[in-house]
Amino acid sequence: MSGRTLREQLRGLPTRPGVYLFRDGDGEILYVGKAKSLRSRVRSYFPAGTERAGKLQELVQRTKSLETFVVGSEAEALLLEANLIKEHAPRFNIQLRDDKTFPYVKVTVHERLPRVLVTRRLERDGARYFGPFTDVGRMRRALRTIRQLYTVRSCHYDLPVTAPERPCLDYFINRCKAPCVGYQSEGDYRRMIDEILEILSGRTGALKRSLRKRMDAAAGDLEFERAAELRDVLRGLEVLERRQTTVDFRGGDRDVLGLAVRGSLACCLFLRVRDGRLLGREVHFLRNVASEEPGVVAAAAIKGAYLRQVDLPTELLVPAEIPDRQAMEAVLSDRRGGAFAIRVPLRGRKRRLTELACENAEHVLAERPATQGTAEVLEDERLRHPPEASVALARVLDLPVPPRSLVCFDISTLGGRESVGSASWLENGRPRKNEYRRFRIRGTEEGRTDDYAMMLEIVSRYFHRRVSEARQLPDLAIIDGGRGQLAAAAHAMESAGVSDLPLLALAKREEEIFLPGRPHPIRLAQRSPALHWLQRARDEAHRFALDYNRSLRRKRTLRSKLSDVPGVGPVREAKLLRRFGSVDAIRALELTELVATPGIGRTMAARIKASLAGSGDLGEAAENDPPQ
C-alpha cells in the first residue's frame, strides 16, 4: 500500500478498544499491540515530523499497512493480543517462552462432588471452565464471593471412592457441610453446584435481588457488619457478570461470519477461532446487494469463501438464517470429511461472537474508502441510503423521514462565570465542524446561573440567525438536559419560526429522551444505534462548550492588575510587562522611571502608580494556579 493509503487508514481508525497489526509491503505481520482507543494508540506511532529511535523507527519505516480488530473491552484486547502474538510470533514483539496463560475458574462437574478451582490450563476433561481472567485479583475476589455464598469442598479426595473417616476443619468453621462423610446429601450438594454454574455464567439477577433485600433488612435491624458483608458479596457478583468474548472456554474450531451492508455494497468478515482462540480474520466485499436479505448476502459470501477453502472448521456461526442451509452443510461436510454445521446463535457466548464479527465488518466497511479507492461510490450510496441509526431514530421519534443532520445544544458555566453555549452539527453521524457554533451568554448576571434562560438565549440566537441568513436547517434539534431545557428550547424555536422542526432533550443521568407534548420519557437500549447517535451529538456539544468556557477562564486568570488601570489596554499592558517583567517590578519603579517608558506620559504614570499602590499581583498568582 502507498504511504497515502496508510495515512488515510490512520484517519479512519475507531476510538474503540481493540488490537492492531502492523504489516510490511509483503503482508507479513511485524507487530501486534492492544489499545484502549485504537485511534489514539496507533496514531502515536506516526507523529508528524518526529524521528523515532532504534527498533521503533525501523518498525514505523517498514510498516506499509495496518489491520485492526475491534473488541468489547480492554481486557478482551489483552487476550486477543496474547493469542495473536503466540500464533504469529511477530519479529518486533517480545516473545514469551514460558507459554504462561491467563487463569480460569474450573468447576469439576465430571466429579460426583464437584470442586471449584483455579487453573491456567484448558483440558478436555469434562470440567466447565470460566474465564480467562486478565486480572488475577479480580478472579480471586470472584472466588471469595462464591465461598461466602456456598460451602464448596476444598479437599482433593476422589469422592466417594476415597473419603476421610471424619470431617476436616472446614466443617467446624462452617465452610463445608462435609459431604465426604455423608453429612450433606449428594443431591443437595449438586443443587448448590448448579447455582454456582449459573452465577459463573453471569445469570445473577435473582440472587442479587435476594441479597439486596437481605442487606436492607440487616441494615434496618442495625446489623451493619452483616449488611457490609452482603454489600461486598453484591460487588463480587458484579465482577462475575463481566464476560470475555475473545475466547471460548470449551475450545473447538469455528468461524464466525459478520455482515455489514451500505447500499449496494456489503462486507462479509470471517473471524477464525481455532482451539478456542480468536486468531485472525478474512474479509470479502460483495456488490449489487441492495434490497437483498441478510441471509442471502451471507450465503453468497460462504459460497465464495468456503468452496475453495481447505481448512474448514466444524462450525460456522452466522447472523441470519441462510437459504438452502442443509444442502450447503452437506456439501461442506463432504468437503471437510466430517460434520459441518451452520448455526444462527440467538443468545449467549456464540451470539456475542457474532455481534463482535458484525461490529468489525461495520468498521472495515467504514474504512473501505480509505483502503480501496471507492470513496465516491460509497459517498453516493451513503447519500441515497440513510444510515441504520438514522432509520432507527426516525422509528423511535415517529418521524416521516430519517434525520441525517443533527444539531445539539449545550451550556457550560462555573458558578455563573464565563457562561457559554455551543451547537454541534452531525451529518450522517459524522461531525461537520464548519457548522459548529459557540455563544457567550449575554442575558445572565455574573455569578448567577439560570440554565433555562441560557438555553432559551442560545437556541433563539442560533435559529434566528439561520433563518435570517437563509442557511440550511438541521433535520433534528437535540437539547442536553431535561424537561425544563426542552420547554425553553421549544419556546425559542417557536419565536424563530421553526416550531415544526423535530426537537428532543437527552438527559445525562438515565439517558432519557424527552419529547414535547409527551408526558413520559423514552428509554432506548444501551446498544441502540439511535441512542449512540444522540450521545455522540451530545458529547460533541459538551466538549465544544467546555473548551470555550475553559479558554475564557484562562484568559481571565492571566489578566494582571494593570488591566484594571483606566487607559491601559492589552497592547500597553503587554509592553509594560515585557519591559519590566512583572507588576511587582512596575510597582517598585520610581515615577520618573515609569515616565521614561515610551508611550507612558506623566499623567498615565501617576495613574498606574496610584492604582498599583497597596495591591498585590493577583494576576500573576492566578496564572500559576492549575487550570480549573
XYZ file of C-alpha atoms in Angstrom:
628
model
C 0.000 0.000 0.000
C 1.105 3.524 -0.599
C 2.029 5.948 2.161
C -1.099 7.935 1.316
C -3.271 4.899 1.925
C -1.655 4.299 5.307
C -2.301 7.922 6.306
C -5.932 7.561 5.302
C -6.188 4.397 7.374
C -4.860 6.332 10.367
C -7.547 8.977 9.905
C -10.304 6.369 9.823
C -9.375 4.487 12.992
C -12.117 3.967 15.606
C -11.881 5.092 19.217
C -12.975 1.659 20.499
C -10.731 -0.857 22.334
C -9.037 -3.364 20.090
C -5.895 -4.936 18.661
C -3.781 -3.602 15.796
C -1.382 -5.400 13.448
C 1.395 -3.636 11.536
C 2.252 -5.313 8.210
C 5.105 -4.769 5.768
C 4.830 -4.482 1.985
C 4.554 -8.263 1.605
C 1.737 -8.517 4.143
C 3.915 -10.073 6.861
C 2.899 -9.189 10.424
C 5.608 -7.063 12.029
C 3.979 -6.159 15.332
C 0.797 -6.866 17.318
C -0.418 -4.476 20.006
C -3.521 -3.717 22.044
C -5.182 -0.373 22.717
C -7.861 1.139 24.907
C -8.506 3.517 21.991
C -7.237 2.293 18.616
C -7.173 5.786 17.172
C -5.064 7.341 19.936
C -2.664 4.419 20.309
C -1.923 3.711 16.634
C -1.589 7.382 15.725
C 1.014 7.808 18.464
C 3.426 5.716 16.344
C 3.285 8.227 13.495
C 3.682 11.765 14.892
C 4.271 14.374 12.197
C 7.873 15.475 11.809
C 9.226 13.260 14.610
C 12.079 10.788 14.243
C 11.931 7.706 16.453
C 14.994 5.925 17.752
C 16.180 2.351 17.250
C 13.721 -0.522 16.804
C 10.649 1.724 16.884
C 11.905 3.826 13.985
C 12.606 0.681 11.962
C 9.085 -0.623 12.707
C 7.484 2.637 11.546
C 9.576 2.727 8.366
C 8.756 -0.874 7.431
C 5.021 -0.600 8.152
C 3.048 -0.222 4.923
C -0.427 -1.205 6.101
C -2.295 -1.985 9.278
C -5.178 -4.198 10.336
C -7.418 -3.713 13.360
C -9.801 -5.838 15.420
C -12.486 -4.035 17.411
C -13.440 -5.784 20.694
C -15.714 -5.016 23.610
C -13.209 -4.055 26.307
C -9.533 -3.501 27.091
C -9.419 -6.896 28.803
C -10.618 -8.608 25.618
C -7.975 -6.702 23.665
C -5.310 -8.034 26.050
C -6.473 -11.621 25.495
C -6.630 -11.294 21.719
C -3.183 -9.674 21.641
C -1.719 -12.636 23.551
C -3.366 -15.114 21.163
C -2.088 -13.363 18.037
C 1.453 -12.982 19.365
C 1.618 -16.695 20.169
C 0.182 -17.607 16.792
C 2.269 -15.337 14.534
C 5.406 -14.564 16.621
C 5.957 -11.089 15.045
C 9.592 -10.055 14.937
C 9.055 -6.737 16.736
C 7.120 -8.242 19.662
C 8.781 -9.517 22.807
C 8.418 -13.299 22.705
C 7.344 -15.105 25.880
C 8.970 -18.522 26.217
C 7.161 -19.940 29.264
C 3.772 -20.128 27.450
C 2.047 -18.830 30.574
C -1.648 -18.183 30.013
C -4.376 -16.330 31.858
C -6.155 -18.126 34.709
C -9.603 -19.718 34.582
C -12.113 -20.797 37.186
C -12.655 -24.540 36.802
C -15.716 -26.419 38.100
C -15.105 -30.181 38.078
C -18.635 -31.141 37.051
C -17.376 -34.553 35.893
C -16.810 -35.460 39.556
C -19.676 -36.712 41.714
C -18.988 -33.964 44.271
C -17.509 -31.151 42.138
C -14.923 -28.616 43.291
C -14.226 -25.008 42.245
C -10.555 -24.478 41.364
C -8.152 -22.072 39.657
C -6.176 -23.316 36.662
C -4.141 -21.929 33.782
C -4.598 -24.951 31.538
C -7.633 -25.859 29.467
C -8.180 -29.601 29.217
C -10.842 -31.748 27.575
C -11.662 -33.480 30.846
C -15.382 -32.774 31.087
C -14.984 -29.842 33.510
C -16.575 -26.412 32.979
C -14.142 -23.511 32.543
C -14.911 -19.831 33.135
C -12.574 -17.015 32.173
C -9.923 -16.233 31.238
C -9.357 -13.510 33.833
C -6.795 -10.867 32.849
C -6.884 -9.509 36.402
C -5.918 -12.231 38.879
C -7.048 -10.096 41.815
C -10.489 -9.788 40.221
C -10.656 -13.561 39.838
C -9.681 -14.093 43.480
C -12.428 -11.721 44.579
C -14.887 -13.658 42.436
C -13.933 -16.915 44.129
C -14.153 -15.293 47.543
C -17.691 -14.196 46.685
C -18.682 -17.763 45.800
C -17.162 -19.128 49.007
C -19.047 -16.506 51.013
C -22.278 -17.773 49.492
C -21.703 -21.531 49.214
C -19.972 -24.285 51.185
C -17.932 -25.864 48.406
C -15.441 -28.534 49.431
C -11.775 -27.622 49.065
C -10.275 -31.084 49.676
C -8.708 -33.255 46.969
C -10.316 -36.593 47.840
C -11.616 -38.671 44.941
C -15.078 -38.880 46.430
C -16.760 -41.199 47.071
C -14.005 -43.708 46.141
C -11.674 -42.402 48.813
C -13.055 -40.497 51.781
C -11.781 -39.419 55.206
C -13.039 -41.018 58.402
C -14.173 -37.692 59.888
C -14.788 -34.150 58.608
C -11.953 -31.654 58.324
C -11.599 -28.208 59.916
C -13.709 -26.569 57.173
C -16.787 -28.314 58.556
C -16.282 -26.917 62.049
C -15.845 -23.335 60.821
C -18.937 -23.596 58.550
C -17.038 -23.547 55.250
C -18.168 -27.020 54.227
C -21.109 -29.285 55.155
C -18.955 -32.413 54.945
C -20.492 -34.349 52.031
C -17.364 -36.523 52.261
C -18.737 -38.282 55.357
C -22.417 -38.073 54.393
C -23.431 -35.027 56.462
C -24.693 -33.387 53.232
C -26.504 -35.412 50.558
C -25.109 -35.671 47.055
C -28.345 -34.218 45.593
C -28.223 -31.173 47.883
C -24.556 -30.620 47.009
C -25.300 -30.905 43.287
C -28.072 -28.321 43.504
C -25.587 -25.954 45.115
C -23.095 -26.550 42.273
C -25.828 -25.870 39.704
C -26.415 -22.459 41.323
C -22.678 -21.729 41.217
C -22.613 -22.568 37.488
C -25.491 -20.153 36.924
C -23.603 -17.394 38.752
C -20.348 -18.044 36.867
C -22.327 -17.901 33.614
C -23.389 -14.355 34.504
C -27.013 -15.096 35.423
C -27.046 -13.360 38.788
C -30.200 -11.227 38.637
C -32.414 -13.246 41.013
C -29.613 -13.771 43.517
C -28.715 -10.056 43.522
C -32.313 -9.103 44.220
C -32.420 -11.547 47.135
C -29.123 -10.261 48.537
C -30.276 -6.638 48.339
C -33.389 -7.474 50.359
C -31.276 -9.250 52.980
C -28.795 -6.350 53.071
C -31.592 -3.794 53.549
C -33.144 -5.956 56.266
C -29.803 -6.256 58.078
C -29.287 -2.504 57.905
C -32.826 -1.963 59.207
C -32.066 -4.235 62.159
C -28.843 -2.224 62.807
C -26.695 -5.265 61.891
C -24.249 -3.113 59.960
C -21.403 -5.632 59.828
C -23.702 -8.220 58.247
C -25.033 -5.588 55.826
C -21.459 -4.698 54.848
C -20.672 -8.375 54.198
C -23.696 -8.684 51.915
C -22.688 -5.462 50.142
C -19.258 -6.955 49.412
C -20.912 -10.102 48.053
C -23.036 -7.956 45.718
C -19.934 -6.197 44.432
C -18.318 -9.565 43.823
C -21.314 -10.671 41.763
C -20.924 -7.600 39.564
C -17.361 -8.749 38.859
C -18.645 -12.171 37.841
C -21.093 -10.646 35.360
C -18.289 -9.277 33.171
C -17.675 -11.619 30.253
C -14.976 -12.060 27.637
C -15.851 -12.806 24.008
C -12.414 -13.438 22.519
C -12.027 -16.978 23.901
C -14.381 -19.945 24.028
C -13.658 -21.867 27.256
C -14.729 -25.150 25.712
C -12.223 -24.945 22.884
C -13.172 -26.046 19.396
C -12.690 -24.750 15.858
C -15.284 -22.461 14.319
C -15.641 -19.480 12.051
C -17.887 -16.516 12.834
C -19.412 -14.508 9.997
C -20.077 -10.795 10.461
C -22.107 -8.831 7.945
C -22.390 -5.088 7.222
C -24.320 -3.545 4.328
C -24.204 0.005 2.928
C -26.444 0.499 -0.063
C -25.341 -1.921 -2.778
C -22.023 -2.809 -1.103
C -21.595 -5.403 1.658
C -18.670 -6.502 3.810
C -18.578 -10.119 5.000
C -15.928 -10.759 7.635
C -14.957 -14.210 8.923
C -13.369 -14.443 12.376
C -11.167 -17.531 12.675
C -11.435 -19.298 16.051
C -9.109 -22.266 16.453
C -8.811 -24.348 19.603
C -10.997 -21.772 21.334
C -8.786 -18.802 20.439
C -9.553 -15.939 18.072
C -6.604 -15.909 15.701
C -7.446 -13.865 12.630
C -9.968 -12.656 10.104
C -10.766 -12.820 6.406
C -12.636 -10.038 4.601
C -14.783 -10.220 1.446
C -16.690 -7.431 -0.321
C -19.846 -8.079 -2.324
C -21.552 -5.691 -4.747
C -25.116 -5.355 -6.008
C -26.648 -6.440 -2.712
C -29.213 -3.625 -2.475
C -32.623 -4.860 -1.202
C -31.248 -8.386 -0.617
C -31.993 -10.179 2.644
C -29.003 -10.540 5.042
C -29.198 -14.336 4.788
C -28.902 -14.222 1.007
C -25.831 -11.988 1.214
C -24.268 -14.260 3.851
C -24.920 -17.336 1.685
C -23.156 -15.701 -1.269
C -20.139 -14.932 0.927
C -19.999 -18.502 2.242
C -20.067 -19.936 -1.282
C -17.324 -17.609 -2.423
C -15.079 -18.178 0.613
C -15.628 -21.828 1.566
C -15.946 -23.744 -1.690
C -12.264 -23.115 -2.392
C -11.028 -23.388 1.213
C -9.086 -26.366 2.528
C -9.012 -25.767 6.313
C -12.687 -25.928 7.260
C -13.822 -25.761 10.918
C -16.580 -27.859 12.443
C -18.998 -24.959 12.772
C -19.884 -21.624 11.197
C -21.861 -19.021 13.132
C -23.909 -16.612 11.010
C -26.041 -13.571 11.992
C -29.117 -14.585 9.949
C -30.716 -17.734 8.600
C -29.446 -18.555 5.100
C -31.390 -20.231 2.279
C -30.618 -23.873 1.430
C -28.698 -24.282 4.672
C -28.967 -28.069 4.813
C -27.737 -28.512 1.243
C -24.787 -26.223 1.932
C -23.965 -28.117 5.155
C -23.977 -31.403 3.222
C -21.583 -30.065 0.560
C -19.176 -28.586 3.097
C -19.323 -31.687 5.334
C -18.291 -33.787 2.343
C -15.519 -31.323 1.506
C -14.262 -31.318 5.090
C -14.507 -35.068 5.517
C -16.530 -34.682 8.710
C -19.555 -32.965 10.212
C -20.008 -29.279 9.412
C -22.835 -27.148 10.868
C -24.109 -23.642 10.083
C -25.872 -22.068 13.063
C -27.608 -18.800 13.919
C -26.949 -18.246 17.651
C -29.744 -16.452 19.476
C -28.140 -15.896 22.880
C -25.059 -16.489 24.998
C -21.378 -16.504 24.101
C -21.825 -17.513 20.474
C -24.290 -14.704 19.917
C -21.775 -12.224 21.363
C -19.113 -13.565 18.999
C -21.470 -12.987 16.070
C -22.143 -9.428 17.228
C -18.377 -8.852 17.529
C -17.879 -10.077 13.944
C -20.639 -7.758 12.668
C -19.101 -4.828 14.534
C -15.726 -5.486 12.902
C -17.413 -5.772 9.498
C -19.008 -2.348 10.068
C -15.594 -0.927 10.910
C -13.961 -2.444 7.805
C -16.746 -1.159 5.574
C -16.371 2.313 7.078
C -12.637 2.119 6.231
C -13.318 0.987 2.680
C -12.958 4.418 1.005
C -9.527 4.892 2.573
C -8.188 1.483 1.582
C -9.890 0.644 -1.702
C -10.266 3.968 -3.524
C -14.069 3.808 -3.800
C -14.893 6.917 -1.774
C -17.047 8.433 -4.496
C -19.137 5.270 -4.896
C -19.723 4.884 -1.176
C -20.492 8.576 -0.703
C -23.167 8.336 -3.368
C -24.610 5.218 -1.708
C -24.443 6.874 1.717
C -26.440 9.823 0.415
C -29.056 7.607 -1.195
C -29.369 5.174 1.713
C -29.748 6.644 5.233
C -27.590 5.061 7.964
C -29.114 2.413 10.207
C -29.045 4.774 13.202
C -30.961 7.391 11.233
C -33.696 4.908 10.327
C -33.882 3.675 13.931
C -34.120 7.249 15.205
C -36.976 8.021 12.815
C -38.803 4.935 14.049
C -38.367 5.908 17.705
C -39.432 9.537 17.181
C -42.160 8.698 14.662
C -40.608 10.952 12.017
C -41.692 10.778 8.369
C -38.078 10.977 7.095
C -34.891 9.601 8.727
C -32.911 12.581 10.115
C -29.463 12.923 8.587
C -28.352 16.247 10.109
C -28.471 16.703 13.888
C -27.684 19.850 15.861
C -27.167 19.609 19.624
C -27.092 22.497 22.137
C -25.263 22.538 25.471
C -24.432 25.047 28.218
C -21.174 25.327 30.163
C -20.752 27.565 33.225
C -18.857 27.598 36.516
C -20.809 29.317 39.254
C -22.359 31.667 36.726
C -18.974 32.917 35.462
C -17.939 32.750 31.800
C -21.264 31.155 30.859
C -21.179 29.889 27.278
C -23.221 27.748 24.929
C -22.428 25.537 21.964
C -24.073 23.913 18.962
C -22.520 20.805 17.397
C -23.626 19.532 13.979
C -23.500 15.876 12.892
C -24.160 14.924 9.282
C -24.879 11.225 8.731
C -23.249 10.505 12.078
C -20.063 12.470 11.358
C -19.066 15.839 12.846
C -19.407 18.749 10.428
C -17.011 21.162 12.101
C -17.685 24.140 9.834
C -21.259 24.193 11.174
C -20.256 24.227 14.852
C -21.233 27.429 16.668
C -20.408 28.849 20.111
C -22.095 31.574 22.128
C -21.122 33.806 25.008
C -24.208 34.165 27.187
C -25.412 37.773 27.326
C -28.567 37.705 29.445
C -27.315 36.146 32.709
C -25.861 38.219 35.513
C -22.311 37.434 36.689
C -22.322 34.805 39.434
C -25.904 33.719 38.749
C -26.986 30.620 36.857
C -30.272 30.022 35.074
C -29.945 27.034 32.773
C -33.376 27.517 31.233
C -32.775 31.185 30.389
C -29.348 30.407 28.944
C -30.737 27.584 26.788
C -33.536 29.872 25.607
C -30.972 32.511 24.622
C -28.577 30.337 22.612
C -31.307 28.391 20.775
C -33.093 31.645 19.934
C -29.922 33.317 18.664
C -28.954 30.226 16.662
C -32.216 29.774 14.791
C -32.948 33.483 14.301
C -29.618 33.811 12.554
C -30.062 30.624 10.463
C -33.463 31.870 9.299
C -32.326 35.426 8.597
C -29.337 34.180 6.550
C -31.432 31.504 4.796
C -28.968 28.819 5.886
C -29.657 25.085 5.993
C -31.724 23.938 8.956
C -30.990 20.600 10.669
C -33.359 17.643 10.453
C -33.410 17.301 14.243
C -32.530 19.552 17.199
C -31.229 17.996 20.426
C -31.039 19.671 23.820
C -28.657 18.483 26.512
C -30.957 18.478 29.543
C -34.416 17.591 30.768
C -37.971 18.904 30.553
C -37.104 22.467 31.612
C -34.410 22.918 28.962
C -36.706 21.292 26.391
C -39.513 23.767 27.139
C -37.124 26.713 26.889
C -35.755 25.495 23.537
C -39.262 24.875 22.172
C -40.250 28.453 23.076
C -37.091 29.821 21.397
C -37.716 27.818 18.198
C -41.325 28.960 18.081
C -40.223 32.604 18.302
C -37.757 31.993 15.449
C -40.469 30.454 13.267
C -39.073 26.887 13.225
C -41.517 25.229 15.597
C -42.172 22.456 13.043
C -38.580 21.221 13.382
C -38.304 17.932 15.365
C -36.924 18.538 18.866
C -35.890 16.349 21.797
C -33.938 16.577 25.052
C -31.439 13.933 26.179
C -30.938 13.777 29.965
C -27.499 12.507 31.027
C -28.331 10.685 34.238
C -30.594 7.956 32.873
C -30.142 8.719 29.157
C -33.862 9.513 28.969
C -35.304 11.117 25.832
C -37.932 13.822 26.410
C -40.234 14.930 23.589
C -42.548 17.976 23.505
C -46.095 17.086 24.436
C -45.272 13.601 25.741
C -45.696 13.015 29.494
C -43.288 10.081 29.754
C -39.662 9.856 28.606
C -38.321 7.243 26.168
C -35.503 4.913 27.151
C -33.524 3.129 24.465
C -31.359 0.038 24.875
C -27.684 0.768 25.524
C -26.748 -0.956 22.253
C -29.260 1.063 20.221
C -27.560 2.791 17.244
C -30.117 5.599 17.576
C -29.004 6.251 21.169
C -25.353 6.172 20.105
C -26.040 8.893 17.540
C -27.728 11.105 20.113
C -24.948 10.514 22.645
C -22.279 11.391 20.114
C -24.004 14.678 19.219
C -24.446 15.474 22.926
C -20.824 14.652 23.757
C -19.559 16.824 20.902
C -21.661 19.779 22.060
C -20.481 19.297 25.644
C -16.824 19.119 24.602
C -17.106 22.218 22.406
C -18.846 24.259 25.117
C -16.399 23.161 27.801
C -13.382 24.056 25.649
C -14.793 27.551 25.090
C -15.550 28.002 28.796
C -12.012 26.946 29.739
C -10.411 29.262 27.190
C -12.360 32.245 28.576
C -11.413 31.341 32.136
C -7.754 31.048 31.156
C -7.839 34.485 29.587
C -9.465 35.922 32.720
C -6.936 34.361 35.113
C -3.996 35.539 33.005
C -5.017 39.211 33.265
C -2.747 41.288 35.510
C -3.687 44.175 37.814
C -2.574 46.544 35.072
C -5.684 45.755 33.036
C -7.771 47.460 35.740
C -5.975 50.799 35.257
C -8.066 53.206 33.107
C -6.312 53.847 29.825
C -4.139 50.701 29.935
C -5.339 48.369 27.220
C -3.978 44.951 26.194
C -1.238 46.417 23.952
C 0.117 48.857 26.582
C -0.177 46.185 29.288
C 1.849 43.732 27.209
C 4.556 46.339 26.531
C 4.930 47.188 30.225
C 5.128 43.556 31.302
C 7.569 42.729 28.521
C 9.811 45.690 29.543
C 9.769 45.238 33.339
C 8.844 41.575 33.782
C 6.086 41.741 36.404
C 3.592 44.002 38.156
C 5.726 43.886 41.327
C 8.661 45.322 39.378
C 6.462 48.096 37.962
C 5.125 48.886 41.451
C 8.714 49.301 42.713
C 9.666 51.823 39.980
C 10.112 55.490 40.648
C 7.659 57.762 38.866
C 10.460 59.209 36.706
C 11.491 55.705 35.572
C 7.944 54.933 34.561
C 7.599 58.251 32.700
C 10.764 57.399 30.753
C 8.974 54.418 29.243
C 7.946 55.041 25.600
C 4.209 55.682 25.344
C 3.730 56.463 29.071
C 3.254 60.163 29.957
C 3.355 61.687 33.436
C -0.444 61.537 33.878
C -0.624 57.861 32.856
C 2.414 57.014 35.005
C 0.825 58.668 38.046
C -2.421 56.800 37.388
C -0.565 53.473 37.188
C 1.395 54.140 40.404
C -1.755 55.134 42.274
C -3.669 52.062 41.091
C -0.879 49.651 41.999
C -0.137 51.188 45.398
C -1.014 48.738 48.161
C -2.248 45.924 45.838
C -0.653 42.533 45.249
C -0.172 40.978 41.816
C -3.324 38.919 41.769
C -2.915 38.247 38.096
C 0.442 36.527 38.484
C -0.838 34.400 41.357
C -3.783 33.281 39.305
C -1.530 32.489 36.385
C 0.313 29.904 38.458
C -2.868 28.182 39.599
C -3.719 24.920 37.827
C -6.460 25.240 35.203
C -9.974 24.741 36.533
